[in-house]
Structures are given as structure tokens and as C-alpha cells.
PDB file of C-alpha atoms in Angstrom:
ATOM      1  CA  MET A   1     156.024  56.775 109.706  1.00  0.00           C
ATOM      2  CA  ILE A   2     154.551  60.179 109.251  1.00  0.00           C
ATOM      3  CA  ALA A   3     156.639  62.408 107.388  1.00  0.00           C
ATOM      4  CA  SER A   4     159.057  65.422 109.068  1.00  0.00           C
ATOM      5  CA  ARG A   5     156.671  67.895 108.231  1.00  0.00           C
ATOM      6  CA  ARG A   6     153.336  65.804 109.646  1.00  0.00           C
ATOM      7  CA  ARG A   7     155.618  65.375 112.615  1.00  0.00           C
ATOM      8  CA  ALA A   8     155.720  69.045 113.467  1.00  0.00           C
ATOM      9  CA  LEU A   9     152.429  69.963 112.682  1.00  0.00           C
ATOM     10  CA  LEU A  10     151.351  67.897 115.172  1.00  0.00           C
ATOM     11  CA  LEU A  11     153.859  69.287 117.415  1.00  0.00           C
ATOM     12  CA  GLY A  12     152.734  72.901 116.549  1.00  0.00           C
ATOM     13  CA  ALA A  13     149.041  71.762 117.124  1.00  0.00           C
ATOM     14  CA  LEU A  14     149.985  70.248 120.493  1.00  0.00           C
ATOM     15  CA  ALA A  15     151.686  73.808 121.640  1.00  0.00           C
ATOM     16  CA  LEU A  16     149.027  75.934 120.519  1.00  0.00           C
ATOM     17  CA  SER A  17     146.176  73.681 122.081  1.00  0.00           C
ATOM     18  CA  GLY A  18     154.137  69.834 124.567  1.00  0.00           C
ATOM     19  CA  LEU A  19     170.917  50.943 120.965  1.00  0.00           C
ATOM     20  CA  GLY A  20     172.409  48.208 119.160  1.00  0.00           C
ATOM     21  CA  SER A  21     172.334  45.234 121.562  1.00  0.00           C
ATOM     22  CA  CYS A  22     170.242  42.246 121.164  1.00  0.00           C
ATOM     23  CA  ALA A  23     168.201  42.098 124.517  1.00  0.00           C
ATOM     24  CA  LEU A  24     165.584  44.781 125.686  1.00  0.00           C
ATOM     25  CA  LEU A  25     166.023  45.618 129.353  1.00  0.00           C
ATOM     26  CA  GLY A  26     163.759  48.843 130.101  1.00  0.00           C
ATOM     27  CA  GLY A  27     161.774  48.084 133.019  1.00  0.00           C
ATOM     28  CA  GLY A  28     157.692  47.747 133.172  1.00  0.00           C
ATOM     29  CA  ASP A  29     155.529  46.199 131.531  1.00  0.00           C
ATOM     30  CA  PRO A  30     155.970  46.635 127.735  1.00  0.00           C
ATOM     31  CA  ALA A  31     152.077  46.064 127.058  1.00  0.00           C
ATOM     32  CA  THR A  32     149.137  46.354 129.212  1.00  0.00           C
ATOM     33  CA  PRO A  33     145.715  45.495 128.457  1.00  0.00           C
ATOM     34  CA  ALA A  34     143.361  47.943 127.277  1.00  0.00           C
ATOM     35  CA  ALA A  35     139.758  47.920 127.009  1.00  0.00           C
ATOM     36  CA  PRO A  36     138.566  45.762 123.610  1.00  0.00           C
ATOM     37  CA  LEU A  37     137.276  47.909 120.157  1.00  0.00           C
ATOM     38  CA  SER A  38     133.494  48.598 119.819  1.00  0.00           C
ATOM     39  CA  VAL A  39     131.967  47.926 116.612  1.00  0.00           C
ATOM     40  CA  PRO A  40     128.812  47.353 114.721  1.00  0.00           C
ATOM     41  CA  SER A  41     127.218  43.886 115.663  1.00  0.00           C
ATOM     42  CA  ASP A  42     126.803  43.232 112.260  1.00  0.00           C
ATOM     43  CA  SER A  43     131.083  43.496 111.629  1.00  0.00           C
ATOM     44  CA  VAL A  44     132.964  40.501 110.107  1.00  0.00           C
ATOM     45  CA  LEU A  45     135.060  41.062 112.979  1.00  0.00           C
ATOM     46  CA  VAL A  46     134.764  40.063 116.431  1.00  0.00           C
ATOM     47  CA  PRO A  47     136.645  42.249 119.300  1.00  0.00           C
ATOM     48  CA  ARG A  48     139.505  40.445 121.034  1.00  0.00           C
ATOM     49  CA  GLY A  49     140.807  42.745 123.259  1.00  0.00           C
ATOM     50  CA  ARG A  50     143.673  45.528 122.807  1.00  0.00           C
ATOM     51  CA  LEU A  51     146.998  46.299 124.486  1.00  0.00           C
ATOM     52  CA  LEU A  52     148.835  49.356 124.918  1.00  0.00           C
ATOM     53  CA  LEU A  53     152.537  49.692 124.810  1.00  0.00           C
ATOM     54  CA  ASP A  54     155.123  51.144 126.393  1.00  0.00           C
ATOM     55  CA  ARG A  55     157.902  52.008 124.423  1.00  0.00           C
ATOM     56  CA  ARG A  56     160.254  53.152 126.916  1.00  0.00           C
ATOM     57  CA  ALA A  57     159.913  49.085 128.368  1.00  0.00           C
ATOM     58  CA  MET A  58     160.599  48.320 125.160  1.00  0.00           C
ATOM     59  CA  GLY A  59     163.418  50.621 124.151  1.00  0.00           C
ATOM     60  CA  PHE A  60     162.084  52.258 121.612  1.00  0.00           C
ATOM     61  CA  GLY A  61     158.922  52.707 119.286  1.00  0.00           C
ATOM     62  CA  GLY A  62     157.858  53.721 115.711  1.00  0.00           C
ATOM     63  CA  LEU A  63     156.548  50.104 114.945  1.00  0.00           C
ATOM     64  CA  SER A  64     155.269  49.601 111.538  1.00  0.00           C
ATOM     65  CA  GLY A  65     155.580  46.304 109.933  1.00  0.00           C
ATOM     66  CA  LEU A  66     153.636  43.812 111.868  1.00  0.00           C
ATOM     67  CA  HIS A  67     154.017  39.688 112.048  1.00  0.00           C
ATOM     68  CA  VAL A  68     152.139  37.494 114.048  1.00  0.00           C
ATOM     69  CA  ASP A  69     152.689  33.684 113.875  1.00  0.00           C
ATOM     70  CA  ASP A  70     150.084  30.781 114.888  1.00  0.00           C
ATOM     71  CA  ASP A  71     152.188  30.415 117.721  1.00  0.00           C
ATOM     72  CA  LEU A  72     151.539  33.914 119.292  1.00  0.00           C
ATOM     73  CA  ARG A  73     155.316  35.017 118.566  1.00  0.00           C
ATOM     74  CA  TYR A  74     155.205  38.832 117.677  1.00  0.00           C
ATOM     75  CA  THR A  75     157.543  40.364 115.409  1.00  0.00           C
ATOM     76  CA  ALA A  76     157.953  43.877 114.064  1.00  0.00           C
ATOM     77  CA  VAL A  77     160.249  46.202 112.912  1.00  0.00           C
ATOM     78  CA  SER A  78     160.950  49.872 113.540  1.00  0.00           C
ATOM     79  CA  ASP A  79     161.127  53.065 111.371  1.00  0.00           C
ATOM     80  CA  LEU A  80     164.042  53.302 113.687  1.00  0.00           C
ATOM     81  CA  GLY A  81     166.063  50.574 111.851  1.00  0.00           C
ATOM     82  CA  ARG A  82     165.344  47.715 115.123  1.00  0.00           C
ATOM     83  CA  TRP A  83     163.431  44.609 114.973  1.00  0.00           C
ATOM     84  CA  VAL A  84     161.399  43.053 118.205  1.00  0.00           C
ATOM     85  CA  GLN A  85     160.387  40.084 118.989  1.00  0.00           C
ATOM     86  CA  ALA A  86     158.190  38.150 122.108  1.00  0.00           C
ATOM     87  CA  GLN A  87     155.732  35.925 123.103  1.00  0.00           C
ATOM     88  CA  LEU A  88     152.420  36.843 123.125  1.00  0.00           C
ATOM     89  CA  VAL A  89     150.369  36.064 126.722  1.00  0.00           C
ATOM     90  CA  ALA A  90     147.078  35.154 126.508  1.00  0.00           C
ATOM     91  CA  GLY A  91     144.158  34.407 128.666  1.00  0.00           C
ATOM     92  CA  PRO A  92     141.888  32.049 129.904  1.00  0.00           C
ATOM     93  CA  ASP A  93     139.890  33.461 126.763  1.00  0.00           C
ATOM     94  CA  GLY A  94     142.440  33.047 124.431  1.00  0.00           C
ATOM     95  CA  VAL A  95     142.852  36.923 124.337  1.00  0.00           C
ATOM     96  CA  PRO A  96     146.291  38.165 124.373  1.00  0.00           C
ATOM     97  CA  VAL A  97     147.284  40.287 128.229  1.00  0.00           C
ATOM     98  CA  ALA A  98     150.952  40.741 127.955  1.00  0.00           C
ATOM     99  CA  LEU A  99     154.165  40.509 125.914  1.00  0.00           C
ATOM    100  CA  LYS A 100     157.474  38.683 127.415  1.00  0.00           C
ATOM    101  CA  ASP A 101     160.458  37.494 126.541  1.00  0.00           C
ATOM    102  CA  LEU A 102     161.442  40.742 124.404  1.00  0.00           C
ATOM    103  CA  ARG A 103     164.205  40.575 121.860  1.00  0.00           C
ATOM    104  CA  SER A 104     165.519  43.216 120.090  1.00  0.00           C
ATOM    105  CA  GLY A 105     168.306  44.454 117.488  1.00  0.00           C
ATOM    106  CA  PRO A 106     169.712  46.258 115.130  1.00  0.00           C
ATOM    107  CA  LEU A 107     168.445  45.471 111.231  1.00  0.00           C
ATOM    108  CA  ARG A 108     171.904  44.746 109.529  1.00  0.00           C
ATOM    109  CA  GLN A 109     172.664  46.282 106.631  1.00  0.00           C
ATOM    110  CA  ASP A 110     174.704  44.897 103.638  1.00  0.00           C
ATOM    111  CA  PHE A 111     176.066  48.103 102.559  1.00  0.00           C
ATOM    112  CA  PRO A 112     180.015  48.375 103.180  1.00  0.00           C
ATOM    113  CA  LEU A 113     180.008  52.183 103.474  1.00  0.00           C
ATOM    114  CA  PRO A 114     178.225  54.118 106.112  1.00  0.00           C
ATOM    115  CA  LEU A 115     175.517  55.780 104.797  1.00  0.00           C
ATOM    116  CA  PRO A 116     172.952  58.400 106.287  1.00  0.00           C
ATOM    117  CA  ARG A 117     170.954  56.797 109.069  1.00  0.00           C
ATOM    118  CA  PRO A 118     167.546  57.902 107.433  1.00  0.00           C
ATOM    119  CA  LEU A 119     168.693  56.395 104.296  1.00  0.00           C
ATOM    120  CA  MET A 120     169.581  52.935 106.221  1.00  0.00           C
ATOM    121  CA  ARG A 121     166.752  52.519 108.764  1.00  0.00           C
ATOM    122  CA  ASP A 122     163.388  53.944 107.241  1.00  0.00           C
ATOM    123  CA  ALA A 123     161.880  50.071 107.490  1.00  0.00           C
ATOM    124  CA  GLU A 124     158.238  50.029 106.852  1.00  0.00           C
ATOM    125  CA  ALA A 125     156.994  46.543 105.986  1.00  0.00           C
ATOM    126  CA  LEU A 126     157.787  43.055 107.369  1.00  0.00           C
ATOM    127  CA  ALA A 127     156.237  39.853 105.953  1.00  0.00           C
ATOM    128  CA  ARG A 128     157.910  36.167 105.890  1.00  0.00           C
ATOM    129  CA  LEU A 129     158.769  33.915 103.408  1.00  0.00           C
ATOM    130  CA  PRO A 130     157.440  29.632 103.765  1.00  0.00           C
ATOM    131  CA  ASP A 131     161.255  29.008 104.127  1.00  0.00           C
ATOM    132  CA  GLY A 132     161.205  31.590 107.511  1.00  0.00           C
ATOM    133  CA  THR A 133     163.460  34.480 105.574  1.00  0.00           C
ATOM    134  CA  TRP A 134     162.383  37.770 107.149  1.00  0.00           C
ATOM    135  CA  LEU A 135     161.419  40.741 103.963  1.00  0.00           C
ATOM    136  CA  VAL A 136     161.982  43.487 105.371  1.00  0.00           C
ATOM    137  CA  ALA A 137     160.896  47.129 102.502  1.00  0.00           C
ATOM    138  CA  PHE A 138     162.697  50.111 103.666  1.00  0.00           C
ATOM    139  CA  GLU A 139     161.704  53.741 102.362  1.00  0.00           C
ATOM    140  CA  ARG A 140     164.180  56.980 101.493  1.00  0.00           C
ATOM    141  CA  TRP A 141     166.669  54.641 100.232  1.00  0.00           C
ATOM    142  CA  HIS A 142     163.404  52.276  98.485  1.00  0.00           C
ATOM    143  CA  ARG A 143     164.442  48.379  99.094  1.00  0.00           C
ATOM    144  CA  ILE A 144     163.606  45.074 100.056  1.00  0.00           C
ATOM    145  CA  CYS A 145     165.985  42.956 101.942  1.00  0.00           C
ATOM    146  CA  ALA A 146     165.629  39.497 102.714  1.00  0.00           C
ATOM    147  CA  TYR A 147     166.954  38.507 106.638  1.00  0.00           C
ATOM    148  CA  PRO A 148     167.422  34.631 107.006  1.00  0.00           C
ATOM    149  CA  GLY A 149     167.715  36.350 110.405  1.00  0.00           C
ATOM    150  CA  PHE A 150     167.577  39.264 112.181  1.00  0.00           C
ATOM    151  CA  ASP A 151     170.984  38.079 113.565  1.00  0.00           C
ATOM    152  CA  ARG A 152     172.501  38.153 109.865  1.00  0.00           C
ATOM    153  CA  ARG A 153     172.978  41.336 107.607  1.00  0.00           C
ATOM    154  CA  CYS A 154     170.443  41.900 104.954  1.00  0.00           C
ATOM    155  CA  GLU A 155     170.650  40.030 101.711  1.00  0.00           C
ATOM    156  CA  PRO A 156     169.478  42.822  98.810  1.00  0.00           C
ATOM    157  CA  VAL A 157     166.610  41.656  97.036  1.00  0.00           C
ATOM    158  CA  LEU A 158     168.347  42.356  93.519  1.00  0.00           C
ATOM    159  CA  GLN A 159     165.244  42.947  91.039  1.00  0.00           C
ATOM    160  CA  SER A 160     162.725  45.334  93.516  1.00  0.00           C
ATOM    161  CA  PRO A 161     159.387  46.456  91.806  1.00  0.00           C
ATOM    162  CA  PRO A 162     159.949  48.298  88.473  1.00  0.00           C
ATOM    163  CA  GLY A 163     159.568  51.935  88.997  1.00  0.00           C
ATOM    164  CA  LEU A 164     159.639  51.467  93.100  1.00  0.00           C
ATOM    165  CA  ASP A 165     163.131  54.147  92.718  1.00  0.00           C
ATOM    166  CA  ALA A 166     160.119  56.870  91.659  1.00  0.00           C
ATOM    167  CA  ALA A 167     158.465  56.829  94.459  1.00  0.00           C
ATOM    168  CA  PRO A 168     158.544  60.057  96.714  1.00  0.00           C
ATOM    169  CA  PRO A 169     160.984  59.214  99.888  1.00  0.00           C
ATOM    170  CA  ASN A 170     158.879  59.121 102.391  1.00  0.00           C
ATOM    171  CA  ALA A 171     156.227  57.283 100.731  1.00  0.00           C
ATOM    172  CA  GLY A 172     157.269  53.799  99.660  1.00  0.00           C
ATOM    173  CA  LEU A 173     156.555  50.673 100.199  1.00  0.00           C
ATOM    174  CA  GLU A 174     154.637  50.718 103.499  1.00  0.00           C
ATOM    175  CA  SER A 175     152.841  47.724 102.425  1.00  0.00           C
ATOM    176  CA  LEU A 176     154.385  44.059 101.779  1.00  0.00           C
ATOM    177  CA  THR A 177     153.062  40.707 101.840  1.00  0.00           C
ATOM    178  CA  VAL A 178     153.548  36.953 100.462  1.00  0.00           C
ATOM    179  CA  LEU A 179     150.118  35.874  99.328  1.00  0.00           C
ATOM    180  CA  ALA A 180     148.836  32.274 100.797  1.00  0.00           C
ATOM    181  CA  ASP A 181     150.204  30.988  96.881  1.00  0.00           C
ATOM    182  CA  GLY A 182     153.616  32.356  97.260  1.00  0.00           C
ATOM    183  CA  ARG A 183     153.585  35.632  95.540  1.00  0.00           C
ATOM    184  CA  TRP A 184     154.715  38.739  97.101  1.00  0.00           C
ATOM    185  CA  LEU A 185     151.536  41.682  97.033  1.00  0.00           C
ATOM    186  CA  ALA A 186     153.907  45.212  97.150  1.00  0.00           C
ATOM    187  CA  ILE A 187     151.571  48.336  97.110  1.00  0.00           C
ATOM    188  CA  ALA A 188     152.971  52.054  97.368  1.00  0.00           C
ATOM    189  CA  GLU A 189     152.463  54.734  99.432  1.00  0.00           C
ATOM    190  CA  GLY A 190     152.238  57.689  97.096  1.00  0.00           C
ATOM    191  CA  LEU A 191     153.817  56.575  93.636  1.00  0.00           C
ATOM    192  CA  GLN A 192     150.635  57.392  91.732  1.00  0.00           C
ATOM    193  CA  ALA A 193     149.465  55.332  89.043  1.00  0.00           C
ATOM    194  CA  GLY A 194     146.711  57.965  87.312  1.00  0.00           C
ATOM    195  CA  ASP A 195     143.197  58.489  87.786  1.00  0.00           C
ATOM    196  CA  GLY A 196     143.555  58.335  91.389  1.00  0.00           C
ATOM    197  CA  THR A 197     145.600  54.952  91.623  1.00  0.00           C
ATOM    198  CA  LEU A 198     148.424  53.466  93.512  1.00  0.00           C
ATOM    199  CA  ARG A 199     151.301  51.510  91.891  1.00  0.00           C
ATOM    200  CA  ALA A 200     151.215  48.268  92.905  1.00  0.00           C
ATOM    201  CA  TRP A 201     152.750  44.972  91.809  1.00  0.00           C
ATOM    202  CA  ILE A 202     152.383  41.662  92.109  1.00  0.00           C
ATOM    203  CA  GLY A 203     154.612  38.336  91.592  1.00  0.00           C
ATOM    204  CA  GLN A 204     157.972  37.495  92.730  1.00  0.00           C
ATOM    205  CA  PRO A 205     161.469  39.175  91.989  1.00  0.00           C
ATOM    206  CA  SER A 206     161.949  37.103  88.745  1.00  0.00           C
ATOM    207  CA  ALA A 207     158.428  38.169  87.408  1.00  0.00           C
ATOM    208  CA  TRP A 208     156.964  41.267  88.869  1.00  0.00           C
ATOM    209  CA  ALA A 209     153.487  42.581  86.862  1.00  0.00           C
ATOM    210  CA  SER A 210     152.477  45.856  87.314  1.00  0.00           C
ATOM    211  CA  LEU A 211     149.346  46.801  88.857  1.00  0.00           C
ATOM    212  CA  ARG A 212     147.398  49.899  89.932  1.00  0.00           C
ATOM    213  CA  TYR A 213     145.472  50.162  93.689  1.00  0.00           C
ATOM    214  CA  ARG A 214     142.520  52.047  94.081  1.00  0.00           C
ATOM    215  CA  PRO A 215     142.875  53.361  97.869  1.00  0.00           C
ATOM    216  CA  SER A 216     139.774  55.333  99.632  1.00  0.00           C
ATOM    217  CA  PRO A 217     139.659  59.048  98.763  1.00  0.00           C
ATOM    218  CA  GLY A 218     141.864  60.599 101.083  1.00  0.00           C
ATOM    219  CA  TYR A 219     143.535  57.576 102.367  1.00  0.00           C
ATOM    220  CA  VAL A 220     146.711  55.655 101.871  1.00  0.00           C
ATOM    221  CA  PRO A 221     147.521  51.916 102.530  1.00  0.00           C
ATOM    222  CA  THR A 222     150.462  51.821 105.181  1.00  0.00           C
ATOM    223  CA  ASP A 223     150.346  47.834 105.289  1.00  0.00           C
ATOM    224  CA  ALA A 224     148.776  44.331 104.221  1.00  0.00           C
ATOM    225  CA  ALA A 225     148.627  40.706 105.393  1.00  0.00           C
ATOM    226  CA  PRO A 226     147.373  37.564 103.374  1.00  0.00           C
ATOM    227  CA  LEU A 227     144.623  35.949 103.864  1.00  0.00           C
ATOM    228  CA  PRO A 228     144.107  31.408 103.427  1.00  0.00           C
ATOM    229  CA  ASP A 229     141.951  31.952 100.814  1.00  0.00           C
ATOM    230  CA  GLY A 230     144.296  34.136  98.320  1.00  0.00           C
ATOM    231  CA  GLY A 231     142.923  37.945  99.447  1.00  0.00           C
ATOM    232  CA  ALA A 232     144.602  40.108 101.450  1.00  0.00           C
ATOM    233  CA  LEU A 233     143.760  42.693 104.188  1.00  0.00           C
ATOM    234  CA  VAL A 234     145.084  46.187 103.747  1.00  0.00           C
ATOM    235  CA  VAL A 235     145.257  48.995 106.215  1.00  0.00           C
ATOM    236  CA  GLU A 236     144.765  52.496 105.161  1.00  0.00           C
ATOM    237  CA  ARG A 237     145.006  55.414 106.623  1.00  0.00           C
ATOM    238  CA  SER A 238     144.808  59.661 106.284  1.00  0.00           C
ATOM    239  CA  PHE A 239     146.032  62.508 108.244  1.00  0.00           C
ATOM    240  CA  SER A 240     144.798  66.009 108.090  1.00  0.00           C
ATOM    241  CA  LEU A 241     146.105  68.630 110.801  1.00  0.00           C
ATOM    242  CA  LEU A 242     141.888  70.356 109.962  1.00  0.00           C
ATOM    243  CA  GLY A 243     140.581  67.453 110.044  1.00  0.00           C
ATOM    244  CA  GLY A 244     140.940  65.466 113.072  1.00  0.00           C
ATOM    245  CA  GLY A 245     144.710  64.238 112.864  1.00  0.00           C
ATOM    246  CA  PHE A 246     144.734  60.726 112.040  1.00  0.00           C
ATOM    247  CA  ARG A 247     141.960  58.186 111.159  1.00  0.00           C
ATOM    248  CA  ALA A 248     141.669  54.419 109.272  1.00  0.00           C
ATOM    249  CA  MET A 249     140.160  51.866 107.707  1.00  0.00           C
ATOM    250  CA  LEU A 250     140.524  48.462 107.067  1.00  0.00           C
ATOM    251  CA  ARG A 251     140.108  46.889 104.190  1.00  0.00           C
ATOM    252  CA  ARG A 252     140.067  43.406 102.340  1.00  0.00           C
ATOM    253  CA  LEU A 253     140.998  42.670  98.739  1.00  0.00           C
ATOM    254  CA  PRO A 254     139.207  39.589  97.793  1.00  0.00           C
ATOM    255  CA  ALA A 255     141.227  36.799  96.430  1.00  0.00           C
ATOM    256  CA  ALA A 256     139.554  36.705  93.383  1.00  0.00           C
ATOM    257  CA  GLN A 257     141.227  39.751  91.917  1.00  0.00           C
ATOM    258  CA  LEU A 258     144.277  38.580  93.222  1.00  0.00           C
ATOM    259  CA  ALA A 259     144.226  35.179  91.303  1.00  0.00           C
ATOM    260  CA  HIS A 260     144.871  36.238  87.683  1.00  0.00           C
ATOM    261  CA  PRO A 261     145.090  39.940  87.231  1.00  0.00           C
ATOM    262  CA  ALA A 262     145.876  41.420  84.247  1.00  0.00           C
ATOM    263  CA  THR A 263     148.748  43.852  84.134  1.00  0.00           C
ATOM    264  CA  GLU A 264     147.586  47.489  85.108  1.00  0.00           C
ATOM    265  CA  ALA A 265     144.517  46.085  86.511  1.00  0.00           C
ATOM    266  CA  VAL A 266     142.644  47.882  89.475  1.00  0.00           C
ATOM    267  CA  LEU A 267     143.167  46.570  92.898  1.00  0.00           C
ATOM    268  CA  VAL A 268     139.754  47.698  94.906  1.00  0.00           C
ATOM    269  CA  PRO A 269     138.983  47.046  97.849  1.00  0.00           C
ATOM    270  CA  GLN A 270     136.142  46.344  99.987  1.00  0.00           C
ATOM    271  CA  THR A 271     136.225  48.298 103.720  1.00  0.00           C
ATOM    272  CA  LEU A 272     135.923  45.932 106.630  1.00  0.00           C
ATOM    273  CA  ILE A 273     136.036  48.505 109.460  1.00  0.00           C
ATOM    274  CA  GLY A 274     135.640  52.268 108.584  1.00  0.00           C
ATOM    275  CA  PRO A 275     137.037  55.180 109.754  1.00  0.00           C
ATOM    276  CA  ASP A 276     134.700  56.033 113.002  1.00  0.00           C
ATOM    277  CA  ALA A 277     135.218  52.334 114.194  1.00  0.00           C
ATOM    278  CA  LEU A 278     138.660  52.561 114.690  1.00  0.00           C
ATOM    279  CA  PRO A 279     140.323  54.763 117.210  1.00  0.00           C
ATOM    280  CA  HIS A 280     141.915  58.037 115.648  1.00  0.00           C
ATOM    281  CA  ASP A 281     145.914  57.311 115.145  1.00  0.00           C
ATOM    282  CA  ASN A 282     148.688  56.114 113.101  1.00  0.00           C
ATOM    283  CA  TRP A 283     147.629  52.501 112.236  1.00  0.00           C
ATOM    284  CA  GLU A 284     150.962  50.906 110.082  1.00  0.00           C
ATOM    285  CA  GLY A 285     151.007  47.394 110.649  1.00  0.00           C
ATOM    286  CA  VAL A 286     148.323  44.467 110.177  1.00  0.00           C
ATOM    287  CA  SER A 287     148.855  40.663 110.801  1.00  0.00           C
ATOM    288  CA  VAL A 288     146.633  37.375 109.891  1.00  0.00           C
ATOM    289  CA  PHE A 289     147.329  34.254 112.120  1.00  0.00           C
ATOM    290  CA  ARG A 290     145.387  31.474 113.713  1.00  0.00           C
ATOM    291  CA  HIS A 291     144.360  30.989 117.198  1.00  0.00           C
ATOM    292  CA  ARG A 292     142.219  28.743 118.737  1.00  0.00           C
ATOM    293  CA  GLY A 293     140.479  27.481 115.868  1.00  0.00           C
ATOM    294  CA  GLU A 294     139.232  31.032 114.366  1.00  0.00           C
ATOM    295  CA  LEU A 295     141.564  33.176 111.825  1.00  0.00           C
ATOM    296  CA  TRP A 296     142.978  36.296 113.967  1.00  0.00           C
ATOM    297  CA  VAL A 297     143.509  39.862 112.891  1.00  0.00           C
ATOM    298  CA  ALA A 298     146.490  41.806 114.682  1.00  0.00           C
ATOM    299  CA  MET A 299     146.670  45.552 113.806  1.00  0.00           C
ATOM    300  CA  GLN A 300     149.342  47.694 115.069  1.00  0.00           C
ATOM    301  CA  VAL A 301     149.322  51.447 116.082  1.00  0.00           C
ATOM    302  CA  ASP A 302     152.902  53.668 115.135  1.00  0.00           C
ATOM    303  CA  ASP A 303     153.853  55.772 117.590  1.00  0.00           C
ATOM    304  CA  ASN A 304     156.151  57.691 115.671  1.00  0.00           C
ATOM    305  CA  GLU A 305     158.086  58.346 118.589  1.00  0.00           C
ATOM    306  CA  LEU A 306     155.980  61.268 120.107  1.00  0.00           C
ATOM    307  CA  PHE A 307     155.278  61.498 123.531  1.00  0.00           C
ATOM    308  CA  PHE A 308     151.705  62.303 122.897  1.00  0.00           C
ATOM    309  CA  GLN A 309     151.163  59.122 121.000  1.00  0.00           C
ATOM    310  CA  GLN A 310     150.993  55.151 122.266  1.00  0.00           C
ATOM    311  CA  GLY A 311     151.946  52.028 119.874  1.00  0.00           C
ATOM    312  CA  GLN A 312     149.075  49.966 120.340  1.00  0.00           C
ATOM    313  CA  LEU A 313     147.936  45.998 119.254  1.00  0.00           C
ATOM    314  CA  LEU A 314     144.463  45.768 118.274  1.00  0.00           C
ATOM    315  CA  PHE A 315     142.978  42.332 117.818  1.00  0.00           C
ATOM    316  CA  PHE A 316     139.713  40.654 116.064  1.00  0.00           C
ATOM    317  CA  SER A 317     138.680  37.129 115.003  1.00  0.00           C
ATOM    318  CA  LEU A 318     137.237  36.966 111.660  1.00  0.00           C
ATOM    319  CA  ARG A 319     133.471  35.321 111.414  1.00  0.00           C
ATOM    320  CA  ASN A 320     133.368  32.270 109.361  1.00  0.00           C
TER     321      ASN A 320
END
């Protein structure tokens, strides 16, 4: 989610230019189809549709972490401290056209005493272990929680990436994923590692290795998803009030860079979609799944719970 200061700037610019249940009961359609994105003809990504999300029908917005599985089951977490799951409905051509059977609830915490809500609820990244356990990364109070199911309380990951507690409050782990070989990849949004790089880690709680991630100048990573070959996709986003607001790109970390990286190795991603192709919005989620014999990519917009923004799901297939 954007920082409070940036949200205030967005509201000011517009002026100058305006829950605890397990089922969502909002009226209306939670998702409606929109025109697919246009990309260059030589792109490795093929546009496969777009859905506009209605937070009034869903019950809330602020959706950050994203996961879509091969059965088109949609899962997301919100920086309001909630989870949502639904079924993506595909049309005859396989393109998702709707969401149905929505369910939601609070991300239950393990801490025995009440803490200020912003410290507890700022969920920013979502990943899934092979046994079905959900991993959720939180900002402000930087931590990773494991949920055997969303009806259960958080089981804290006791060995967080070393140095994560030094991240700025609103710039911790926005990118957390489980790679094809089972290792975890975590990238901090705003923890500097020197020479224009950000702190990243690979491994598991018992064996973290510190790396560095080089974003495009002016951009920060906001989510990551594993690729079957051992690589990963990373969403990067920038924000500038004078530069047109949000811009984003989709980038790929090749498997070779992640296979056996030396300590403090610099990860340098390749750009798949540049900022001129993606709609100028707050892209904060990415997921990879198999559908109709192809590898598909889903991307998600966080609407920041602002009335002039709208959540979106964007779909592509990857060319062989």
C-alpha cells in the first residue's frame, strides 16, 4: 500500500484538479470484464483479459498479495488485515470473466495483547508452501506469519530474514515467494543495501542467505511469483506526483541468477513489460499458474481504499 504521505498528496491533487465475518455479503458483481491490455507484438506476454474489482461488492479493498492456483482459485490479502478467496469463472475461450463464491475474514494474529491496528494488519505479500500453508508478510511490525488455514491463528516464522527489522515501517517485505525448489525469496521494498540496490534474501528460516536486488531507477519491488524453471517474476512500481502518479513494470529474474547465488550477489532482473504498456496504477500483486495447457500470469492493483482508484486483475499467457 502507498504511504500515508503519498495518499495525502493524491487526495490533494484531486482536490486541486474529490468487518470480522467469514462471508462477503456485498451486493453487485465483485468483478466485471474490461478490455484487455495491448502489448507489443513481439512481447513474450499475450493479453488474456482484465477484470475490474468492486470493493463495495467485495466488502473491502487494499488488496496486495495475490495467489491464483491451477484450478483458478483466487486468494488475496489486504493491508486492512483481511484475506479473501473466490473462484475465477472462465469464459469459453478460457479468459476469466467473473469471480464467484467469495469468502473473507480477518487475518488472525497470535499476539495475546491488543496492539495498534496498523502494526498488526498491514499484510503486503502472500505465498504458499507445497503443503498448502499460507505465508503472509506484514509491514510496520515486520514479520512473516504462517497460516495452516485462514480460519487459524498466525504461526510466527521465528527466524525472519536477518536485518529485516531495520527496514522503514512502510517499506518492508512486499515481495515474498516460494521458488520451484522450495526455497523462499524475499525482497524488501525500501531497505537499502548500497549502490542503488535493495536488500533481498533467499533460502529458508533456518538458512537465509543475504542478497541484493537492483530495481529499475526510481522503482521498488512490490511482489514476486515463482516460475516453473526456477526463476521468478517481480512487479516494480514507482510513484511521483509531478511525474504522472503511478507507473509499473513486470520483470523476470532468470533461474540461473537464483540457482546458486553467492552471498551478497546482485540480482538483476530483465524487463518483460515496461511502464508505457501497463496502466498507470498501483500494481502490487503477481501470480503464475497453469491454465488450458499454458503458463498464465495474473497481476493485481491495490486501490488504496481511495474512491478515485479501482482494483484490477490483469491476465496474460506466456509464450513458449
